[in-house]
Amino acid sequence: MKSAVIFLALFFASGHSIHLSFENKFNSKIRISDESVIKNAASMFYGIGAISGGGATSKLLQNYPQNQRDQILDYLFLPNFGASLHMLKVEIGGDSQSTEGTEASHMHHSWDLNYNRGYEWWLMKEAKKRNPNITLYGLPWAFPGWVGNGTSSPYNYPSLTAKYVLKWVQGAKDYHNLTIDYLGIWNERAYDVEYVRLLRAVLDHAGFKNIRLVVGDGDWGPAHDVLNDPQFAAATFALGAHYPGTLSSNEAKRTGKPLWASEDFSTFNDDIGSGCWARILNRNFVDGGMTSSIAWNLVAAYYDNLPFPRCSLMTANEPWSGHYEVTGPLWMTAHTSQFALPGWYYLPAGGGSGRLPSGGSYVGLTDSNTKQLTIIFETMSHDHSECIRPSLPPYTVKPQNVTIKLAGAFASITQLYYWKSVLSYKKGVSSSYFVKQSPLQVKSGQLTLFLDVDVVVTLSTVATATKGQRSQPPPSKPFPLPYSDNFQNYQPGSNPLNLVPQVGSFEIVDSPPTVGNGRSIIDHYNVNKQCLMQTVLQQPVDWCKQSQPIAVIGNYNWSDISVSASVLVPSVNSTTGIFVAARIDQGGCGAFQAKGLFLWLFPASNQYAVTNDLAQTKKIKGGSFVYGYDAWVKLTLNLQSGKYTAKIGNQTVANLETLPGSTPSTGFAGLGSENFGLACFANLSISSANSLPAKDDAQLKYKSAEQAAVVPMIRLVEAQRIDNFDHL
């Protein structure tokens, strides 16, 4: 193997390229040859990927109008068009908060199995529709509580956990015709040697020997066990680390396993975020030998005021308007993904990849037959490429000329296609992304290239790359008011499209029976045959522990609004309290700290409360309200001009009372329950406080006064019978 000899040619203040002779000591020269290629698993390119999940990052995408939704998916997955991703990594939903929200499990309970929940199945199929060769990677962030069997670990009962994951894999294959290629263990949490061995055996026994295990999804710690435990090493295909800062450990390198940045980037998708992604895509291999980099996250299809807004390849969080934004990180991805395919090989550091002496880096890739060649350069400066994590040590970058000498099989190349991005951080000067230049001619196996600071360049023999473009998306608009959802136009098991669960799992079910007539009141009047139910019954094996189910919706800037929903608490497996809320100020792993205005109803005690927070530490007022279980009643909150009104059914429990100073000035609308257990919702309605109030009492369209009278009568019967129910 011949080392690359690299010298330097500086670019001075004139801004014009200065071509220096090779004898000049400042000349930068790179030798690229097939002689340096090492064709093994550790140097194979496994592709550029992105993550949907961790969690609920793609939540709003499915709700887009089909035309715009297809355009977004094309930008992400269509080969030779946009990001042209090689890998899609998805969350295996676990009914628990995992960053932006909760993703539903395919098995809420050990007796439950539903492969239509959530949107990851749909997303994987859409990705495969556009690129049949895209690889699929599943990873749990959390697990339903039954998997831990009352504990906080999925490893105490490893056979349960392995079978749970196996069911997900089988469902992907049998119900959705999806072949899973990779599985992780537990996102950013401890791995367990015995569990990894067991999962490998369970998958093999079930006929899934093709699935490869990526172990870690945290740090490089598993490398130690790979080196010391042959069975564990045999079960482990690759080591995956999160936000490695382009570095891998010496132990990880010694394993000979493929090393992946199995989650990286996580930075706002502006020009600095683009610089971050461009830098680490190259340097993850140059510095750390990582042969796959996977971005968190795929698309910011979640509300901006949830944690880590727009830390994604593109933004699509306005399904009501159809507006979306194709951002720089997507085109940074294209600089690699459109010019190399999984199964190609990286040229080793010092033999076709490396650091540039004036700052920046380059990587070379070639196909298995060494017929194709791609070289990607980046010269991102420190301040224009800082990622959100980890911290980046200072360094400098200067303009430079680089002379490239092609040798061996590459010596016969006479032309390289040339694509360039120039990132600008000057006011009034826009960046230019992924622009095709005139091809560069190679004479006698040699060419010279000028690289300014903050540029990304791809030179390649691959001629198929394009900068795809669809029609201009519609203009941005705020979340529309008034807004209502009666939850009737969904398949059972699905989650309403604009409502984002933060804790718990909210899904469409048949309306439950009510006391008095054995049938749902709503169903009795042929209005609503379905309702929204919070379905989690016990504490999950959490990624970040939360215990008060809540779902948010709408515009964080809402202030004076009216929020209402009909609610029902079943008599079996129920929660102890239920609420609607306005001005909710946070979600994510901090949802338990959410402030706002919450109107609660507690059926066991026939009490209500108005609080300033989800945790009920700031009670504003409360009192008696005869309600009980298995009956619908409407909760309404109206906030206007520093005052609020609260109603339960037709009864006003707070009338134009002054909002406490601790009430957030703006926030989401939402609904939820006091703890895990069943809770039902119907006829969600949100409007400006200045508009006409919605109809009272669950918005039921009664056919006669006689029918309308049934509702309060049933509530009275329930109050009389409350002691006869078994509250589980």
XYZ file of C-alpha atoms in Angstrom:
728
model
C 0.000 0.000 0.000
C 1.342 3.420 -0.912
C 0.691 6.356 1.383
C -0.776 9.545 0.006
C 1.755 12.359 -0.147
C 0.008 15.610 0.712
C 1.521 19.060 0.507
C -0.169 22.431 0.662
C -0.977 25.287 -1.740
C -2.471 28.288 0.003
C -4.959 30.698 -1.434
C -4.302 34.313 -0.654
C -6.475 37.381 -0.245
C -6.996 38.009 -3.963
C -9.581 35.237 -4.077
C -8.188 33.879 -7.397
C -6.879 30.344 -7.730
C -3.123 30.051 -7.727
C -1.835 26.972 -9.525
C 1.589 26.079 -8.206
C 4.011 23.535 -9.600
C 4.412 20.190 -7.853
C 7.946 21.210 -6.843
C 6.576 24.063 -4.712
C 6.563 22.940 -1.091
C 3.043 24.345 -0.575
C 1.504 22.193 -3.259
C -1.059 19.650 -2.006
C -0.918 16.314 -3.796
C -3.132 13.274 -3.222
C -2.517 9.862 -4.734
C -5.592 7.699 -5.340
C -5.048 4.093 -6.376
C -6.915 0.811 -6.316
C -3.762 -0.728 -4.843
C -4.784 0.645 -1.450
C -8.272 -0.924 -1.381
C -8.835 -3.384 1.465
C -11.911 -5.442 0.708
C -13.188 -6.608 4.070
C -16.252 -6.082 6.257
C -14.607 -3.299 8.236
C -13.933 -1.129 5.168
C -17.144 -1.879 3.279
C -19.512 1.072 2.853
C -22.916 0.231 4.394
C -24.613 3.425 3.333
C -25.941 6.718 4.607
C -29.135 6.442 6.636
C -31.591 8.429 8.695
C -33.824 7.695 11.659
C -37.580 7.879 11.946
C -38.266 7.644 15.634
C -36.684 8.363 18.899
C -39.416 9.325 18.958
C -42.437 10.294 16.918
C -40.274 12.398 14.593
C -42.345 11.462 11.510
C -45.709 11.875 13.237
C -47.189 14.627 11.054
C -45.881 13.308 7.723
C -48.647 10.819 6.989
C -51.265 13.557 7.288
C -49.920 15.604 4.368
C -51.976 15.907 1.176
C -50.884 13.067 -1.075
C -49.199 15.277 -3.664
C -46.909 16.982 -1.147
C -46.425 13.789 0.848
C -45.169 11.980 -2.252
C -42.821 14.854 -3.030
C -41.327 14.735 0.467
C -40.835 10.983 0.258
C -39.201 11.353 -3.165
C -36.709 13.864 -1.777
C -35.787 11.424 0.969
C -35.739 8.036 -0.732
C -35.807 8.201 -4.529
C -32.406 7.180 -5.938
C -30.485 9.860 -7.804
C -32.921 12.569 -6.805
C -32.373 13.980 -3.299
C -30.988 12.441 -0.122
C -31.326 9.069 -1.897
C -30.889 7.299 1.424
C -29.447 3.807 1.560
C -30.830 2.915 4.980
C -33.940 3.697 7.030
C -33.728 3.143 10.763
C -37.043 3.117 12.626
C -38.162 2.960 16.226
C -39.812 -0.238 17.395
C -42.564 1.549 19.299
C -42.627 0.900 23.036
C -45.543 3.008 24.360
C -43.132 5.415 26.040
C -41.794 8.926 25.488
C -38.633 8.781 23.412
C -37.868 12.455 22.553
C -40.640 14.135 20.522
C -43.414 11.813 21.591
C -44.571 8.258 22.073
C -44.697 5.565 19.400
C -47.246 2.798 19.854
C -46.159 -0.766 20.432
C -47.370 -3.644 18.292
C -48.054 -5.413 21.613
C -49.476 -3.177 24.346
C -50.059 -6.338 26.383
C -48.829 -9.906 26.198
C -52.190 -10.984 24.744
C -52.319 -8.118 22.249
C -50.978 -8.037 18.681
C -51.649 -5.275 16.160
C -49.477 -4.583 13.119
C -51.430 -1.556 11.961
C -50.462 0.771 14.797
C -48.270 3.740 14.121
C -46.740 4.968 10.885
C -43.359 3.228 10.714
C -44.810 0.292 8.740
C -46.239 2.754 6.232
C -42.995 4.716 6.048
C -40.863 1.620 5.460
C -43.166 0.550 2.629
C -42.999 4.014 1.051
C -39.204 3.903 1.244
C -39.112 0.444 -0.344
C -41.537 1.579 -3.053
C -39.012 4.215 -4.122
C -35.853 2.226 -3.511
C -36.321 -1.552 -3.287
C -32.675 -1.877 -2.206
C -32.933 0.349 0.853
C -32.000 -1.503 4.033
C -34.216 -1.455 7.131
C -32.999 -1.225 10.724
C -35.238 -1.549 13.781
C -34.354 -0.415 17.301
C -36.387 -0.247 20.541
C -36.193 2.930 22.592
C -38.597 1.505 25.191
C -40.690 -1.581 25.856
C -44.252 -2.129 27.106
C -44.384 -2.759 30.835
C -45.285 -6.441 30.504
C -41.935 -7.114 28.806
C -40.166 -6.081 32.000
C -42.751 -7.992 34.036
C -42.994 -5.186 36.563
C -39.320 -4.208 36.459
C -37.520 -1.359 34.724
C -35.255 -3.602 32.656
C -35.953 -5.637 29.514
C -33.186 -8.052 30.497
C -34.696 -9.551 33.665
C -36.905 -11.761 31.509
C -34.838 -11.975 28.312
C -36.975 -14.626 26.634
C -39.993 -12.282 26.832
C -37.988 -9.467 25.277
C -36.559 -11.637 22.508
C -40.003 -12.979 21.611
C -41.428 -9.448 21.662
C -38.800 -8.259 19.161
C -39.288 -11.409 17.089
C -43.021 -10.667 16.826
C -42.187 -7.247 15.381
C -39.886 -8.814 12.796
C -42.488 -11.438 11.903
C -45.206 -8.810 11.600
C -43.041 -6.760 9.265
C -42.620 -9.791 7.019
C -46.030 -11.429 7.218
C -48.295 -8.378 7.281
C -46.281 -5.797 5.369
C -43.890 -7.841 3.201
C -40.943 -6.009 4.723
C -37.602 -7.713 5.281
C -35.728 -6.279 8.255
C -31.967 -6.198 7.675
C -30.619 -4.942 11.021
C -31.749 -4.876 14.632
C -30.389 -2.936 17.575
C -30.669 -3.844 21.256
C -31.864 -0.851 23.352
C -31.303 2.746 22.392
C -28.632 4.485 24.483
C -29.122 2.108 27.365
C -27.138 -0.809 28.680
C -26.718 -3.873 26.517
C -26.736 -7.378 28.005
C -24.414 -10.094 26.731
C -26.778 -12.966 27.507
C -29.712 -11.190 25.868
C -27.726 -10.503 22.678
C -26.786 -14.175 22.455
C -30.390 -15.217 23.101
C -31.841 -12.799 20.552
C -29.429 -14.140 17.936
C -30.526 -17.704 18.694
C -34.240 -16.822 18.670
C -33.931 -15.062 15.304
C -31.960 -17.944 13.823
C -34.455 -20.528 15.060
C -37.336 -18.545 13.545
C -35.655 -18.390 10.142
C -34.243 -14.862 10.330
C -30.546 -15.608 9.999
C -30.353 -12.747 7.506
C -30.933 -10.152 10.234
C -27.710 -8.677 11.551
C -27.375 -7.309 15.086
C -25.884 -3.858 15.603
C -24.836 -3.762 19.239
C -24.392 -0.675 21.345
C -26.433 2.222 19.993
C -24.693 4.173 22.716
C -20.906 4.049 23.098
C -18.120 1.672 22.063
C -18.384 -0.326 25.305
C -19.498 -3.603 23.661
C -16.110 -3.818 21.919
C -14.587 -5.190 25.121
C -17.007 -8.130 25.186
C -16.562 -8.747 21.463
C -12.823 -9.157 22.075
C -13.291 -11.447 25.077
C -16.434 -13.473 24.375
C -16.440 -15.510 21.127
C -20.186 -16.245 21.314
C -21.010 -12.597 21.808
C -18.651 -11.695 18.968
C -20.374 -14.204 16.693
C -23.785 -12.725 17.508
C -22.604 -9.157 16.861
C -22.357 -7.971 13.273
C -21.467 -4.322 13.827
C -20.742 -1.927 16.671
C -22.847 1.218 16.689
C -22.073 4.393 18.622
C -24.089 7.585 18.991
C -22.534 11.026 18.462
C -18.980 9.642 18.509
C -17.402 12.969 17.574
C -15.860 11.216 14.512
C -13.755 9.008 16.841
C -13.855 5.323 17.697
C -12.042 3.519 20.472
C -8.914 1.433 19.983
C -10.802 -1.615 21.248
C -13.546 -1.051 18.699
C -10.998 -0.903 15.882
C -9.310 -4.068 17.120
C -12.536 -6.074 16.831
C -12.459 -5.951 13.040
C -16.212 -5.424 13.126
C -17.913 -2.788 10.988
C -18.066 0.427 13.018
C -21.088 2.679 12.549
C -22.170 6.084 13.719
C -25.574 4.524 14.301
C -27.012 7.887 15.386
C -25.389 11.205 14.614
C -26.027 14.823 13.489
C -29.089 15.917 15.543
C -28.471 19.552 14.622
C -30.774 22.326 13.407
C -31.040 22.060 9.631
C -29.714 25.508 8.693
C -26.359 26.212 7.026
C -24.416 25.375 10.198
C -26.321 22.114 10.498
C -25.419 21.414 6.876
C -21.774 22.051 7.679
C -21.969 19.735 10.663
C -23.392 16.884 8.600
C -20.943 17.387 5.724
C -17.993 17.341 8.097
C -18.940 14.229 10.021
C -19.995 12.263 6.938
C -16.366 12.377 5.832
C -14.537 12.430 9.121
C -16.475 9.593 10.719
C -14.498 7.384 8.356
C -11.257 9.376 8.166
C -10.872 9.701 11.946
C -12.887 6.778 13.274
C -13.131 4.144 10.542
C -16.942 4.311 10.614
C -18.460 2.954 7.419
C -22.066 4.036 7.944
C -23.456 7.284 9.321
C -27.110 7.570 10.294
C -28.739 10.943 10.886
C -31.198 11.729 13.629
C -33.585 12.526 12.242
C -35.103 11.797 8.857
C -37.704 14.550 8.653
C -38.879 17.072 11.233
C -42.554 16.110 11.065
C -43.270 17.243 14.631
C -44.254 20.555 16.155
C -41.487 23.160 16.320
C -41.841 23.756 20.059
C -41.190 20.182 21.020
C -37.552 19.339 21.851
C -34.869 19.577 19.151
C -36.932 21.332 16.461
C -35.843 20.819 12.851
C -32.842 18.625 13.702
C -33.387 16.723 10.494
C -32.555 16.344 6.822
C -35.668 18.346 5.912
C -38.741 19.856 7.560
C -42.368 18.817 7.024
C -44.476 19.858 10.019
C -47.445 21.611 8.380
C -49.761 18.974 6.923
C -52.692 21.413 7.127
C -50.972 23.785 4.648
C -48.901 21.262 2.682
C -45.823 23.416 3.216
C -42.423 21.739 3.620
C -38.783 22.791 3.368
C -35.968 21.006 1.550
C -32.941 22.008 3.605
C -29.170 21.871 3.261
C -28.432 18.628 5.151
C -30.449 16.740 2.536
C -28.084 17.950 -0.197
C -25.036 17.272 1.972
C -26.263 13.681 2.071
C -26.526 13.617 -1.720
C -22.815 14.418 -2.078
C -22.151 10.862 -0.873
C -25.364 8.907 -1.334
C -25.806 9.616 -5.049
C -22.232 8.614 -5.879
C -21.656 5.416 -3.875
C -23.748 2.395 -2.997
C -23.668 -0.103 -0.119
C -21.158 -2.776 -1.034
C -18.592 -0.257 -2.253
C -15.365 0.143 -0.256
C -13.718 3.109 1.370
C -10.128 3.771 0.377
C -8.183 3.660 3.651
C -7.010 6.691 5.546
C -3.590 7.549 4.174
C -4.303 5.607 0.996
C -7.138 7.495 -0.654
C -8.868 9.117 2.296
C -7.502 11.534 4.867
C -7.181 15.016 6.313
C -6.098 17.996 4.220
C -3.131 19.865 5.725
C -4.875 23.235 5.324
C -7.968 21.842 6.996
C -10.811 19.698 5.824
C -10.928 16.085 4.705
C -11.463 13.798 1.740
C -12.700 10.245 1.309
C -12.402 7.946 -1.656
C -14.814 5.121 -2.446
C -14.821 2.504 -5.161
C -17.104 -0.318 -6.247
C -16.237 -3.960 -5.693
C -14.695 -4.220 -9.181
C -12.709 -0.966 -8.775
C -14.257 0.326 -11.984
C -15.959 3.342 -10.401
C -14.393 6.042 -8.264
C -15.881 8.769 -6.060
C -13.940 11.340 -4.022
C -15.724 13.685 -1.584
C -13.934 16.765 -0.197
C -15.127 19.015 2.624
C -13.436 22.115 3.986
C -15.894 23.086 6.709
C -14.592 25.631 9.185
C -14.994 25.086 12.911
C -17.582 27.759 13.650
C -19.671 26.843 10.628
C -19.873 23.105 11.299
C -20.430 22.652 15.017
C -22.940 19.899 15.743
C -25.221 20.004 18.762
C -23.041 17.305 20.330
C -20.280 16.535 21.196
C -18.116 19.636 21.601
C -15.749 20.328 18.705
C -12.088 21.162 19.462
C -10.834 24.276 17.652
C -9.112 24.004 14.288
C -8.500 26.196 11.248
C -9.172 25.815 7.539
C -7.584 27.828 4.715
C -8.176 27.996 0.965
C -6.057 25.449 -0.869
C -5.211 23.853 -4.203
C -5.193 20.087 -4.302
C -3.610 18.079 -7.095
C -5.022 14.591 -7.461
C -2.930 11.809 -8.975
C -4.910 8.750 -10.097
C -2.943 5.511 -10.280
C -3.464 1.815 -10.841
C -6.857 0.958 -12.323
C -7.919 4.577 -11.859
C -5.124 5.885 -14.119
C -7.296 5.309 -17.187
C -10.009 7.724 -15.969
C -10.181 10.727 -18.305
C -13.110 12.660 -16.806
C -14.729 13.154 -13.426
C -18.197 14.574 -12.874
C -18.070 17.558 -10.563
C -20.727 18.636 -8.017
C -20.243 21.454 -5.551
C -21.890 23.113 -2.544
C -20.715 26.507 -1.326
C -21.941 27.429 2.140
C -22.179 31.124 2.859
C -22.423 32.613 6.316
C -22.381 36.230 5.166
C -25.486 38.326 5.582
C -27.382 38.623 2.328
C -25.393 35.890 0.559
C -27.191 32.585 0.133
C -25.552 29.197 0.152
C -25.619 27.161 -3.034
C -26.247 23.474 -2.574
C -25.385 20.525 -4.787
C -24.778 22.384 -8.019
C -23.526 20.473 -11.048
C -20.343 21.931 -12.556
C -18.650 21.249 -15.853
C -16.856 17.893 -15.726
C -13.155 18.007 -14.917
C -10.759 16.550 -17.459
C -8.053 14.245 -16.195
C -4.814 14.487 -18.127
C -2.176 11.820 -17.687
C -4.005 10.661 -14.552
C -3.820 14.070 -12.912
C -5.952 17.145 -12.177
C -5.815 20.157 -9.859
C -8.749 21.427 -7.825
C -9.123 24.657 -5.870
C -10.958 24.303 -2.551
C -12.138 27.415 -0.744
C -13.235 27.339 2.892
C -16.737 25.950 3.626
C -17.236 23.990 0.431
C -18.185 20.402 -0.307
C -17.117 18.847 -3.604
C -17.817 15.468 -5.129
C -15.736 14.167 -8.034
C -16.966 10.908 -9.506
C -17.133 8.626 -12.495
C -20.828 8.119 -11.611
C -22.946 10.008 -14.149
C -26.455 9.390 -12.788
C -26.668 12.047 -10.044
C -29.346 14.741 -10.302
C -30.612 17.572 -8.151
C -34.250 16.583 -8.105
C -36.946 19.190 -7.911
C -40.693 18.922 -7.496
C -43.246 21.699 -7.771
C -43.013 24.508 -5.242
C -44.804 23.558 -1.997
C -47.727 25.700 -0.805
C -46.926 28.651 1.474
C -46.663 28.197 5.214
C -49.812 28.746 7.282
C -50.536 28.485 11.021
C -52.527 25.577 12.413
C -56.144 26.282 11.379
C -58.870 27.346 13.767
C -61.544 26.334 14.424
C -60.436 22.720 14.522
C -62.436 19.612 15.394
C -61.998 15.863 15.237
C -64.725 13.358 16.072
C -62.293 10.422 15.583
C -64.602 8.605 13.164
C -62.512 8.639 9.998
C -59.712 6.390 11.190
C -58.974 2.696 11.200
C -59.138 1.050 14.649
C -55.719 1.069 16.276
C -54.571 4.248 14.532
C -53.622 7.524 16.170
C -55.336 10.794 15.149
C -53.116 12.559 12.687
C -52.459 15.924 14.345
C -52.586 14.774 17.968
C -49.093 13.916 19.219
C -48.908 11.601 22.275
C -46.184 12.644 24.699
C -46.863 9.996 27.330
C -49.077 6.953 26.867
C -50.574 5.571 23.677
C -53.747 7.136 22.293
C -55.559 5.173 19.608
C -58.915 4.746 17.956
C -61.190 2.035 19.393
C -64.872 1.175 19.330
C -66.733 3.370 21.789
C -67.064 1.511 25.101
C -70.394 0.552 26.671
C -71.892 2.906 29.218
C -73.807 2.250 32.386
C -77.581 2.036 32.139
C -78.090 0.556 28.699
C -74.974 -1.534 28.151
C -74.090 0.462 25.047
C -72.143 3.594 24.319
C -74.321 6.691 24.539
C -72.671 7.996 21.405
C -73.261 4.731 19.563
C -76.843 4.728 20.841
C -77.550 7.868 18.840
C -75.601 6.735 15.760
C -73.221 9.673 15.908
C -69.822 8.389 17.080
C -69.120 4.679 16.920
C -65.447 5.196 17.690
C -63.528 7.161 20.280
C -59.940 7.916 21.209
C -58.606 5.798 24.076
C -55.435 5.971 26.123
C -54.538 2.268 26.198
C -51.377 1.815 28.298
C -52.196 0.065 31.572
C -48.839 -0.105 33.333
C -45.540 1.729 33.504
C -43.464 0.891 30.424
C -39.816 -0.035 30.478
C -38.990 3.562 29.744
C -36.358 5.457 27.849
C -37.249 8.536 29.893
C -39.665 7.804 32.705
C -43.086 9.453 32.567
C -46.328 8.363 34.213
C -49.068 10.860 33.279
C -50.440 10.277 29.767
C -50.776 13.423 27.700
C -51.166 14.286 24.008
C -50.683 17.747 22.522
C -51.958 19.419 19.390
C -51.863 22.684 17.510
C -49.932 25.918 17.652
C -47.623 26.696 20.550
C -48.440 30.383 20.089
C -52.097 29.873 20.964
C -53.145 32.066 23.874
C -56.856 32.928 23.977
C -58.550 29.704 22.892
C -61.403 27.386 23.778
C -60.689 23.659 24.129
C -63.315 20.982 24.692
C -63.695 17.228 24.492
C -66.155 14.647 25.706
C -64.547 12.227 28.134
C -65.356 8.840 29.619
C -63.503 6.805 32.233
C -64.325 3.064 32.029
C -65.066 1.164 35.202
C -62.430 -1.505 34.479
C -58.665 -0.983 34.076
C -59.218 2.743 34.251
C -57.211 5.818 35.051
C -58.065 7.764 38.203
C -58.463 11.122 36.468
C -58.979 12.668 33.038
C -58.408 16.183 31.648
C -58.397 18.673 28.815
C -55.850 21.482 28.776
C -54.695 24.689 27.118
C -51.388 26.570 26.974
C -49.325 23.420 27.555
C -45.768 24.694 27.570
C -43.679 21.580 26.973
C -43.494 17.988 25.857
C -40.749 15.443 25.335
C -38.897 13.985 28.296
C -39.862 17.084 30.264
C -43.592 16.578 29.735
C -44.084 15.718 33.411
C -43.082 19.311 34.193
C -45.635 20.793 31.794
C -47.457 23.897 32.916
C -50.667 25.250 31.450
C -54.317 25.237 32.444
C -55.747 21.775 33.137
C -59.382 20.897 33.851
C -59.578 17.549 35.651
C -62.377 15.129 36.501
C -61.911 12.328 39.068
C -64.673 9.688 38.838
C -63.866 7.715 41.988
C -64.220 10.735 44.247
C -66.723 12.692 42.121
C -64.367 15.675 42.254
C -63.022 18.127 39.714
C -59.967 20.375 39.797
C -58.361 23.160 37.815
C -54.564 23.130 38.011
C -51.670 25.077 36.602
C -49.581 21.995 35.877
C -49.794 18.373 34.798
C -48.346 17.154 38.091
C -51.192 18.874 40.007
C -48.826 20.631 42.374
C -50.438 23.999 41.589
C -54.148 23.627 42.232
C -56.214 26.690 41.382
C -59.598 25.450 42.494
C -61.675 22.301 42.863
C -64.916 20.898 44.145
C -67.584 18.216 43.786
C -69.109 17.023 40.567
C -71.225 13.852 40.499
C -69.891 11.910 37.547
C -68.567 8.389 38.165
C -67.513 5.843 35.568
C -68.794 4.689 32.166
C -70.531 7.926 31.205
C -69.693 10.671 28.738
C -69.422 14.273 29.800
C -67.956 17.287 28.064
C -65.047 19.263 29.534
C -64.554 22.821 28.275
C -61.845 25.384 28.968
C -62.069 28.923 27.645
C -59.139 31.337 28.073
C -59.510 34.971 27.142
C -57.997 38.308 28.171
C -56.277 36.978 31.287
C -59.344 35.109 32.534
C -60.683 31.576 32.163
C -64.016 29.773 32.246
C -64.318 26.039 32.946
C -67.387 23.895 32.308
C -68.256 20.270 32.980
C -71.227 19.379 30.843
C -73.606 22.315 31.232
C -72.298 23.236 34.662
C -69.911 26.173 34.911
C -67.362 25.493 37.632
C -65.254 28.602 37.025
C -66.609 31.755 35.403
C -64.255 34.449 34.099
C -61.788 33.887 36.911
C -58.341 35.474 36.771
C -55.563 33.268 35.441
C -52.711 32.836 37.929
C -49.491 34.592 37.045
C -47.779 31.203 36.715
C -49.943 30.303 33.717
C -47.882 30.212 30.510
C -48.831 32.961 28.078
C -49.066 30.507 25.152
C -48.941 26.784 24.498
C -50.472 23.713 22.906
C -53.944 22.340 23.495
C -54.132 18.811 24.815
C -55.839 16.019 26.687
C -54.829 13.101 28.849
C -55.148 11.292 32.149
C -53.763 11.227 35.667
C -51.964 7.908 35.335
C -51.820 4.778 33.209
C -55.194 3.137 32.679
C -58.000 3.400 30.156
C -59.404 6.844 29.362
C -61.696 7.759 26.467
C -62.147 10.970 24.479
C -64.560 12.111 21.779
C -65.359 15.241 19.796
C -62.225 17.258 20.349
C -62.876 20.904 19.484
C -60.528 23.899 19.511
C -61.477 27.432 18.562
C -60.444 30.995 19.109
C -61.887 32.306 22.343
C -63.440 35.132 20.346
C -65.527 32.762 18.235
C -68.920 31.331 19.158
C -68.806 28.582 21.801
C -69.267 25.008 20.691
C -72.440 23.087 21.472
C -72.686 21.667 24.958
C -72.660 18.114 26.201
C -70.440 16.087 23.916
C -71.869 17.760 20.814
C -74.424 14.965 20.518
C -76.987 15.491 17.811
C -79.993 14.276 19.715
C -83.041 13.332 17.693
C -85.434 14.418 20.398
C -85.628 16.018 23.821
C -86.407 12.568 25.206
C -83.092 11.217 23.942
C -81.217 14.239 25.277
C -82.623 13.564 28.723
C -80.983 10.130 28.812
C -77.484 11.565 29.381
C -77.999 13.249 32.770
C -80.219 10.334 33.829
C -77.442 7.842 33.136
C -75.004 10.023 35.068
C -77.376 9.944 38.036
C -77.679 6.167 37.825
C -73.884 5.929 37.694
C -73.502 8.095 40.773
C -75.908 5.842 42.667
C -74.135 2.661 41.567
C -70.550 3.810 41.889
C -69.771 1.571 44.876
C -70.760 -1.533 42.913
C -67.948 -1.266 40.363
C -64.682 -3.106 40.585
C -62.050 -0.428 39.884
C -58.959 -2.228 38.660
